[in-house]
N, CA and C of each residue as an Amber inpcrd file, in Angstrom:
protein
   492
 -41.0680000  48.9530000   7.3000000 -41.8350000  48.0970000   6.4120000
 -41.1630000  48.0330000   5.0380000 -41.0320000  46.8320000   4.5270000
 -40.4260000  46.6300000   3.2200000 -41.4470000  46.9550000   2.1300000
 -41.0560000  47.7840000   1.1800000 -41.9610000  48.1530000   0.0930000
 -41.9230000  47.1270000  -1.0240000 -43.0350000  47.0870000  -1.7740000
 -43.1020000  46.2180000  -2.9450000 -43.9250000  44.9790000  -2.6740000
 -43.7850000  44.0120000  -3.5540000 -44.4770000  42.7380000  -3.3950000
 -45.4140000  42.4390000  -4.5470000 -45.8430000  41.1890000  -4.5880000
 -46.6820000  40.7020000  -5.6750000 -48.0890000  41.2840000  -5.5640000
 -48.7700000  41.3230000  -6.6910000 -50.1610000  41.7730000  -6.7560000
 -50.7690000  41.1760000  -8.0170000 -52.0770000  41.1840000  -8.0820000
 -52.8000000  40.7800000  -9.2860000 -53.8690000  41.8220000  -9.5770000
 -53.8280000  42.3780000 -10.7910000 -54.8200000  43.3340000 -11.2520000
 -55.2740000  42.9220000 -12.6520000 -56.1910000  43.6830000 -13.2210000
 -56.7780000  43.3270000 -14.5100000 -56.1510000  44.1060000 -15.6630000
 -55.8050000  43.3680000 -16.7110000 -55.4100000  43.9900000 -17.9790000
 -56.5640000  43.7480000 -18.9520000 -56.4420000  44.2500000 -20.1470000
 -57.4640000  44.0130000 -21.1660000 -57.5030000  42.5420000 -21.5650000
 -56.4300000  41.8080000 -21.2680000 -56.3550000  40.3870000 -21.6130000
 -56.5300000  39.4790000 -20.4050000 -57.0980000  40.0220000 -19.3270000
 -57.3290000  39.2030000 -18.1290000 -56.3800000  39.5630000 -17.0010000
 -56.4110000  38.7530000 -15.9330000 -55.5970000  39.0570000 -14.7530000
 -54.1000000  39.0030000 -15.0560000 -53.3660000  39.9220000 -14.4430000
 -51.9080000  39.9720000 -14.5620000 -51.3480000  40.1170000 -13.1590000
 -50.3590000  39.2960000 -12.8400000 -49.6760000  39.3720000 -11.5500000
 -48.2370000  39.8100000 -11.7750000 -47.6720000  40.4760000 -10.7820000
 -46.2580000  40.8290000 -10.8830000 -45.4250000  39.5580000 -11.0560000
 -45.8380000  38.4900000 -10.3940000 -45.0820000  37.2290000 -10.4790000
 -45.0400000  36.6630000 -11.9050000 -45.9490000  37.1170000 -12.7910000
 -45.9060000  36.7030000 -14.1990000 -44.6370000  37.1960000 -14.8850000
 -43.9840000  38.1910000 -14.2820000 -42.8090000  38.8170000 -14.8850000
 -41.5000000  38.3300000 -14.2700000 -41.5420000  37.2460000 -13.4800000
 -40.2920000  36.7250000 -12.8940000 -39.2820000  36.4870000 -13.9970000
 -38.0430000  36.8510000 -13.7110000 -36.9870000  36.7130000 -14.7060000
 -36.7820000  37.9780000 -15.5320000 -37.6900000  38.9500000 -15.3780000
 -37.5620000  40.2140000 -16.0980000 -37.3850000  41.3590000 -15.1100000
 -36.7330000  42.4050000 -15.5630000 -36.7080000  43.6630000 -14.8140000
 -37.9770000  44.4050000 -15.1920000 -38.6780000  44.9550000 -14.2040000
 -39.9510000  45.6310000 -14.4580000 -39.8710000  47.0840000 -13.9960000
 -40.2830000  47.9930000 -14.8790000 -40.4550000  49.4000000 -14.5170000
 -41.9530000  49.5950000 -14.3080000 -42.3320000  49.9770000 -13.0930000
 -43.7450000  50.1120000 -12.7400000 -44.0430000  51.5730000 -12.4190000
 -45.1800000  52.0540000 -12.9200000 -45.5930000  53.4230000 -12.6370000
 -47.0620000  53.4190000 -12.2350000 -47.3990000  54.2110000 -11.2270000
 -48.7620000  54.2990000 -10.7160000 -49.3010000  55.6910000 -11.0320000
 -50.3970000  55.7670000 -11.7900000 -50.9680000  57.0500000 -12.1900000
 -52.3620000  56.8600000 -12.7590000 -52.7030000  57.6370000 -13.7800000
 -54.0020000  57.4610000 -14.4360000 -53.9670000  58.0480000 -15.8400000
 -54.7950000  57.5250000 -16.7210000 -54.7240000  57.8580000 -18.1470000
 -55.1030000  59.3070000 -18.4590000 -55.9470000  59.9350000 -17.6460000
 -56.3520000  61.3230000 -17.9110000 -55.3820000  62.3400000 -17.3210000
 -54.3120000  61.8680000 -16.7240000 -53.3150000  62.7430000 -16.0980000
 -52.7330000  63.6770000 -17.1590000 -52.7290000  64.9870000 -16.8810000
 -52.2920000  65.9300000 -17.9060000 -50.7790000  66.0290000 -18.1130000
 -49.9740000  65.6730000 -17.1030000 -48.5500000  65.9380000 -17.2770000
 -47.6010000  64.8720000 -16.7710000 -47.5880000  64.5660000 -15.4820000
 -46.5320000  63.6860000 -14.9630000 -46.6280000  62.2610000 -15.4870000
 -47.8250000  61.7350000 -15.6830000 -47.9530000  60.3610000 -16.1960000
 -47.4210000  60.2320000 -17.6300000 -47.8560000  61.1110000 -18.5430000
 -47.2800000  61.0110000 -19.8890000 -45.7600000  61.1880000 -19.8960000
 -45.2600000  62.0670000 -19.0310000 -43.8080000  62.2720000 -18.9530000
 -43.1130000  60.9960000 -18.5020000 -43.6160000  60.3860000 -17.4310000
 -42.9960000  59.1600000 -16.9100000 -43.0730000  58.0220000 -17.9280000
 -44.2220000  57.8810000 -18.5900000 -44.3590000  56.8100000 -19.5830000
 -43.4750000  57.0680000 -20.8020000 -43.2830000  58.3280000 -21.1470000
 -42.3730000  58.6560000 -22.2450000 -40.9240000  58.3310000 -21.8690000
 -40.5640000  58.5770000 -20.6120000 -39.2190000  58.2270000 -20.1220000
 -39.0280000  56.7070000 -20.2090000 -40.0220000  55.9590000 -19.7470000
 -39.9360000  54.4950000 -19.8170000 -39.8100000  54.0380000 -21.2740000
 -40.6500000  54.5980000 -22.1470000 -40.6430000  54.2210000 -23.5670000
 -39.2780000  54.4770000 -24.1960000 -38.7170000  55.6410000 -23.9330000
 -37.4210000  55.9860000 -24.5210000 -36.3230000  55.0710000 -23.9790000
 -36.3600000  54.7890000 -22.6880000 -35.3740000  53.8660000 -22.1060000
 -35.5090000  52.4820000 -22.7450000 -36.7490000  52.0120000 -22.9150000
 -36.9730000  50.6940000 -23.5240000 -36.4500000  50.6660000 -24.9650000
 -36.6490000  51.7620000 -25.6890000 -36.1760000  51.8320000 -27.0910000
 -34.6580000  51.7280000 -27.1710000 -33.9870000  52.1850000 -26.1180000
 -32.5250000  52.1990000 -26.1310000 -31.8920000  50.9390000 -25.5400000
 -32.7170000  49.9750000 -25.1680000 -32.1820000  48.7150000 -24.6590000
 -31.4410000  47.9790000 -25.7760000 -30.4190000  47.2250000 -25.4000000
 -29.7280000  46.4110000 -26.3980000 -30.6620000  45.2850000 -26.8370000
 -30.4140000  44.7340000 -28.0170000 -31.2500000  43.6400000 -28.5370000
 -31.2970000  42.4590000 -27.5760000 -30.1670000  42.1950000 -26.8960000
 -30.1240000  41.0500000 -25.9840000 -30.9290000  41.3040000 -24.7060000
 -31.1290000  42.5840000 -24.3410000 -31.8330000  42.9000000 -23.0930000
 -33.3200000  43.1960000 -23.2580000 -33.7520000  43.4790000 -24.4830000
 -35.1300000  43.9380000 -24.6770000 -36.1710000  42.9230000 -24.1880000
 -35.9040000  41.6400000 -24.3300000 -36.8670000  40.6200000 -23.8820000
 -36.8270000  40.3800000 -22.3780000 -35.8760000  41.0330000 -21.7010000
 -35.7360000  40.8370000 -20.2560000 -36.3400000  41.9830000 -19.4470000
 -37.0920000  42.8640000 -20.1380000 -37.6280000  44.0630000 -19.4900000
 -39.1060000  44.2160000 -19.8340000 -39.8720000  44.7240000 -18.8740000
 -41.2940000  44.9950000 -19.1070000 -41.6980000  46.2430000 -18.3310000
 -42.7640000  46.8710000 -18.7740000 -43.3210000  48.0310000 -18.0830000
 -44.7380000  47.7370000 -17.6300000 -45.1090000  48.2840000 -16.4710000
 -46.4770000  48.1640000 -15.9540000 -46.9520000  49.5620000 -15.5590000
 -48.1600000  49.8910000 -15.9990000 -48.7990000  51.1550000 -15.6260000
 -50.0710000  50.7980000 -14.8650000 -50.1310000  51.1700000 -13.5900000
 -51.2950000  50.8740000 -12.7580000 -52.1130000  52.1470000 -12.5960000
 -53.3860000  52.0740000 -12.9740000 -54.2620000  53.2340000 -12.8550000
 -54.8970000  53.3080000 -11.4760000 -54.9250000  54.5230000 -10.9220000
 -55.6150000  54.7840000  -9.6530000 -56.9630000  55.4680000  -9.9200000
 -57.4580000  55.3390000 -11.1560000 -58.7340000  55.9450000 -11.5610000
 -59.6330000  54.8890000 -12.2030000 -60.0670000  53.8920000 -11.4100000
 -60.8430000  52.7960000 -12.0010000 -62.2050000  53.2350000 -12.5630000
 -62.6910000  54.4030000 -12.1230000 -63.9690000  54.8930000 -12.6640000
 -63.8660000  55.1990000 -14.1510000 -62.7470000  55.7730000 -14.5640000
 -62.5790000  56.1560000 -15.9720000 -61.6910000  55.1980000 -16.7520000
 -60.7350000  54.5850000 -16.0790000 -59.7370000  53.7840000 -16.7790000
 -60.1270000  52.3060000 -16.7980000 -60.8200000  51.9270000 -17.8550000
 -61.1650000  50.5160000 -18.0470000 -59.9270000  49.7900000 -18.5680000
 -59.9010000  48.4790000 -18.4720000 -58.7720000  47.7350000 -19.0610000
 -58.5820000  48.0550000 -20.5500000 -59.6860000  48.2250000 -21.2820000
 -59.5940000  48.5370000 -22.7140000 -58.9440000  49.9020000 -22.9330000
 -59.3750000  50.8850000 -22.1490000 -58.8140000  52.2320000 -22.2780000
 -57.3270000  52.2170000 -21.9280000 -56.9590000  51.4680000 -20.8930000
 -55.5510000  51.4130000 -20.4860000 -54.6870000  50.7330000 -21.5370000
 -55.2230000  49.7200000 -22.1950000 -54.4290000  49.0710000 -23.2450000
 -54.1700000  50.0570000 -24.3730000 -55.1980000  50.7720000 -24.7750000
 -55.0430000  51.7660000 -25.8380000 -54.0450000  52.8500000 -25.4110000
 -54.1780000  53.3120000 -24.1790000 -53.3130000  54.3740000 -23.6640000
 -51.8530000  53.9230000 -23.6000000 -51.5880000  52.7570000 -23.0290000
 -50.1970000  52.3060000 -22.8890000 -49.5840000  51.9410000 -24.2360000
 -50.3900000  51.4000000 -25.1460000 -49.8720000  51.0410000 -26.4780000
 -49.4110000  52.2810000 -27.2440000 -50.0450000  53.4330000 -26.9470000
 -49.6220000  54.6890000 -27.5590000 -48.1510000  54.9510000 -27.2330000
 -47.7350000  54.5710000 -26.0280000 -46.3470000  54.7790000 -25.6030000
 -45.4550000  53.6310000 -26.0550000 -45.7940000  52.4090000 -25.6390000
 -44.9260000  51.2640000 -25.9540000 -45.6890000  49.9600000 -25.7990000
 -45.4770000  49.0230000 -26.7210000 -46.0870000  47.6970000 -26.5610000
 -45.4800000  46.9260000 -25.3830000 -44.4010000  47.4550000 -24.8240000
 -43.7650000  46.7940000 -23.6780000 -44.4280000  47.1740000 -22.3530000
 -45.3690000  48.1370000 -22.3830000 -46.0410000  48.5850000 -21.1590000
 -47.4580000  48.0170000 -21.1250000 -47.8040000  47.3930000 -20.0100000
 -49.1400000  46.8300000 -19.8170000 -49.9060000  47.6960000 -18.8280000
 -51.1110000  48.0910000 -19.1950000 -51.9600000  48.8860000 -18.3200000
 -52.8190000  47.9930000 -17.4430000 -52.8600000  48.2830000 -16.1470000
 -53.6170000  47.4680000 -15.1950000 -54.5240000  48.3310000 -14.3360000
 -55.6480000  47.7550000 -13.9440000 -56.5660000  48.3970000 -13.0250000
 -57.2260000  47.3140000 -12.1790000 -58.1010000  47.7430000 -11.3060000
 -58.8120000  46.7930000 -10.4480000 -59.8750000  47.5330000  -9.6770000
 -60.3610000  46.9020000  -8.6320000 -61.3090000  47.5830000  -7.7540000
 -60.5340000  48.6080000  -6.9320000 -61.2460000  49.5470000  -6.3390000
 -60.5830000  50.5390000  -5.4840000 -59.8040000  49.8240000  -4.3830000
 -60.3880000  48.7880000  -3.8090000 -59.7210000  48.0410000  -2.7290000
 -58.4140000  47.3980000  -3.2230000 -58.4570000  46.7890000  -4.3980000
 -57.2460000  46.1530000  -4.9530000 -56.1680000  47.1980000  -5.2470000
 -56.5940000  48.3140000  -5.8340000 -55.6410000  49.3860000  -6.1550000
 -55.0460000  49.9640000  -4.8740000 -55.9000000  50.2020000  -3.8740000
 -55.4120000  50.7380000  -2.5980000 -54.3600000  49.8300000  -1.9820000
 -54.5500000  48.5260000  -2.1140000 -53.5870000  47.5740000  -1.5480000
 -52.2210000  47.7120000  -2.2380000 -52.2170000  47.7920000  -3.5620000
 -50.9510000  47.9210000  -4.2980000 -50.2920000  49.2680000  -3.9840000
 -51.0870000  50.3310000  -3.9400000 -50.5680000  51.6600000  -3.6230000
 -49.8810000  51.6330000  -2.2500000 -50.5220000  50.9960000  -1.2790000
 -49.9380000  50.8880000   0.0670000 -48.6630000  50.0480000   0.0440000
 -48.6840000  48.9350000  -0.6810000 -47.5090000  48.0610000  -0.7640000
 -46.2800000  48.8070000  -1.2720000 -46.5060000  49.7480000  -2.1770000
 -45.3900000  50.4520000  -2.7950000 -45.1230000  51.8290000  -2.1740000
 -45.8240000  52.1470000  -1.1030000 -45.5830000  53.4110000  -0.4140000
 -45.9820000  54.6180000  -1.2420000 -46.9160000  54.4250000  -2.1530000
 -47.3930000  55.5180000  -3.0090000 -48.6310000  56.1350000  -2.3650000
 -49.1950000  57.1500000  -3.0010000 -50.4490000  57.7090000  -2.5200000
 -51.2050000  58.3100000  -3.6920000 -52.5070000  58.4690000  -3.5060000
 -53.3200000  59.2000000  -4.4680000 -54.5630000  59.6950000  -3.7590000
 -55.1760000  60.7180000  -4.3130000 -56.4640000  61.1760000  -3.8110000
 -57.1960000  61.8910000  -4.9280000 -58.4880000  61.6730000  -4.9350000
 -59.3530000  62.2940000  -5.9310000 -59.5860000  63.7560000  -5.5300000
 -59.4890000  64.6470000  -6.4980000 -59.6950000  66.0730000  -6.2520000
 -60.8180000  66.5540000  -7.1750000 -61.9340000  66.9850000  -6.5870000
 -63.0460000  67.4800000  -7.4000000 -62.6520000  68.7630000  -8.1090000
 -63.0450000  68.8590000  -9.3640000 -62.7870000  70.0450000 -10.1840000
 -64.1060000  70.4450000 -10.8500000 -64.9740000  71.1070000 -10.1080000
 -66.3090000  71.4050000 -10.6270000 -66.3100000  72.2530000 -11.8960000
 -65.2780000  73.0570000 -12.1100000 -65.2380000  73.9260000 -13.2920000
 -64.5570000  73.2730000 -14.4880000 -64.2290000  71.9960000 -14.3580000
 -63.5170000  71.2990000 -15.4300000 -64.4220000  70.2640000 -16.0860000
 -64.2380000  70.0690000 -17.3750000 -65.0010000  69.0380000 -18.0920000
 -64.6610000  67.6390000 -17.5680000 -63.4650000  67.4870000 -17.0050000
 -63.0680000  66.1800000 -16.4700000 -63.8350000  65.8470000 -15.1990000
 -64.2930000  66.8620000 -14.4670000 -65.0390000  66.6180000 -13.2320000
 -64.1560000  66.4480000 -12.0200000 -63.0630000  65.7280000 -12.2020000
 -62.1070000  65.5370000 -11.1160000 -60.7470000  65.1850000 -11.6820000
 -59.7600000  65.4030000 -10.8710000 -58.3960000  64.9810000 -11.1820000
 -57.9660000  64.0440000 -10.0570000 -56.8150000  63.4530000 -10.2060000
 -56.2860000  62.5850000  -9.1660000 -54.8670000  63.0380000  -8.8530000
 -54.6720000  63.5510000  -7.6420000 -53.3120000  63.8420000  -7.1850000
 -52.6670000  62.5010000  -6.8500000 -51.4240000  62.3180000  -7.2360000
 -50.7690000  61.0390000  -6.9330000 -49.2630000  61.2220000  -6.8400000
 -48.6440000  60.2820000  -6.1300000 -47.1910000  60.2810000  -6.0630000
 -46.6700000  59.9440000  -7.4600000 -45.4300000  60.2340000  -7.7010000
 -44.9030000  60.0530000  -9.0460000 -43.4970000  59.4670000  -8.9940000
 -43.4490000  58.1710000  -8.9900000 -42.1760000  57.4520000  -8.9540000
 -42.2130000  56.3160000  -9.9750000 -41.0740000  56.0300000 -10.5410000
 -40.9160000  54.8260000 -11.3480000 -40.2740000  53.8010000 -10.4220000
 -40.9620000  52.6950000 -10.2330000 -40.4690000  51.6270000  -9.3620000
 -39.7720000  50.5970000 -10.2440000 -38.5090000  50.3570000  -9.9490000
 -37.7520000  49.3590000 -10.6970000 -37.7120000  48.0830000  -9.8630000
 -38.2340000  47.0170000 -10.4370000 -38.3920000  45.7450000  -9.7280000
 -37.4600000  44.7220000 -10.3750000 -36.7390000  43.9940000  -9.5350000
 -35.7520000  43.0520000 -10.0760000 -36.3970000  41.7610000 -10.5740000
 -35.5530000  40.8750000 -11.0770000 -36.0040000  39.6500000 -11.7210000
 -36.6860000  38.6760000 -10.7560000 -36.5240000  38.8820000  -9.4510000
 -37.1750000  37.9950000  -8.4760000 -38.4620000  38.6140000  -7.9310000
 -38.8090000  39.8280000  -8.4220000 -40.0270000  40.4840000  -7.9690000
 -39.8260000  41.4150000  -6.7890000 -38.5550000  41.6370000  -6.3990000
 -38.2550000  42.5370000  -5.2800000 -38.0510000  43.9570000  -5.7940000
 -38.4850000  44.9450000  -5.0070000 -38.2580000  46.3390000  -5.3610000
 -36.7600000  46.6270000  -5.2810000 -36.1990000  47.0660000  -6.3890000
 -34.7630000  47.3420000  -6.4810000 -34.4750000  48.8110000  -6.1780000
 -35.2720000  49.7080000  -6.7590000 -34.9950000  51.1330000  -6.6270000
 -36.2020000  51.9340000  -7.0990000 -36.3640000  53.1400000  -6.5510000
 -37.3690000  54.0530000  -7.0880000 -36.6540000  55.2390000  -7.7230000
 -37.2190000  55.6980000  -8.8190000 -36.6690000  56.8490000  -9.5290000
 -37.7470000  57.9200000  -9.6190000 -37.3440000  59.1750000  -9.6320000
 -38.3040000  60.2580000  -9.8140000 -38.8850000  60.1890000 -11.2230000
 -40.1330000  60.6240000 -11.3680000 -40.7850000  60.5680000 -12.6840000
 -40.0400000  61.3980000 -13.7240000 -39.2970000  62.3940000 -13.2730000
 -38.5880000  63.2480000 -14.2280000 -37.1260000  62.8320000 -14.4060000
 -36.8120000  61.5980000 -14.0110000 -35.4890000  61.0620000 -14.3300000
 -35.3750000  61.0140000 -15.8520000 -34.1650000  61.0550000 -16.3480000
 -34.0000000  61.0010000 -17.8030000 -34.1150000  59.5440000 -18.2710000
 -34.4560000  59.3570000 -19.5340000 -34.4720000  57.9900000 -20.0770000
 -33.1180000  57.2970000 -19.8890000 -32.0160000  58.0700000 -20.0040000
 -30.6900000  57.4720000 -19.8260000 -30.4700000  56.9910000 -18.3990000
 -30.9770000  57.7540000 -17.4040000 -30.8540000  57.3180000 -16.0080000
 -31.6090000  56.0060000 -15.7910000 -32.8310000  55.9330000 -16.3270000
 -33.6150000  54.7130000 -16.1860000 -32.9260000  53.5490000 -16.8960000
 -32.4560000  53.7960000 -18.1120000 -31.7640000  52.7610000 -18.8750000
 -30.5280000  52.2630000 -18.1240000 -29.7750000  53.1900000 -17.5490000
 -28.5820000  52.8220000 -16.7780000 -28.9470000  51.9000000 -15.6030000
 -30.0140000  52.2460000 -14.8870000 -30.4440000  51.4190000 -13.7430000
 -30.9520000  50.0480000 -14.2060000 -31.6820000  50.0150000 -15.3110000
 -32.1590000  48.7330000 -15.8570000 -30.9660000  47.8660000 -16.2380000
 -29.9890000  48.4740000 -16.9140000 -28.8040000  47.7060000 -17.3330000
 -28.0150000  47.1980000 -16.1350000 -27.8900000  48.0100000 -15.0800000
 -27.2200000  47.5590000 -13.8560000 -27.9210000  46.3390000 -13.2940000
 -29.2360000  46.4200000 -13.2640000 -30.0550000  45.3290000 -12.7360000
 -29.8670000  44.0590000 -13.5730000 -29.8800000  44.2010000 -14.8860000
 -29.7210000  43.0410000 -15.7650000 -28.3130000  42.4830000 -15.6890000
 -27.3090000  43.3700000 -15.5630000 -25.9160000  42.9070000 -15.4740000
 -25.6550000  42.1640000 -14.1720000 -26.3580000  42.5740000 -13.1010000
 -26.1410000  41.9210000 -11.8090000 -26.6960000  40.4950000 -11.8090000
 -27.5160000  40.1970000 -12.8000000 -28.1430000  38.8780000 -12.8870000
 -27.2650000  37.8870000 -13.6430000 -26.1990000  38.3970000 -14.2880000
 -25.3680000  37.5140000 -15.1280000 -24.2680000  36.8570000 -14.3370000
């Protein structure tokens, strides 16, 4: 089965589809805003890579953060959360059914884990990959969440150079 594909989820500014980003390289990450470690790390890697883009490439790249915690992560909360990292990252959510469809499309996984002794009530175990999507909306490559910003930047630049 081929991974990837178009989807439509909700941002704070209304529906957003992957196809809205045609012509751009997209770094996509699936997680949740209350995640204590891997999500902030991955978003920081994306942010640092985006900061190091050349002036000519910065408008050709975008980031998407899809939350698998629709109970807590409203579109408003996701906008605030992603803006903390970079204005180039858009936070998206949807119904559980919509999120499950995107998670399946990208070969990711998540599951809610009850934490009765925690103020959070529950955590969400999830896969941790940065999905790099090419300018036509096809999945180009997946990177580990702990890839360095330079590794991500190198892959983004390869993708953009292949388009010239």
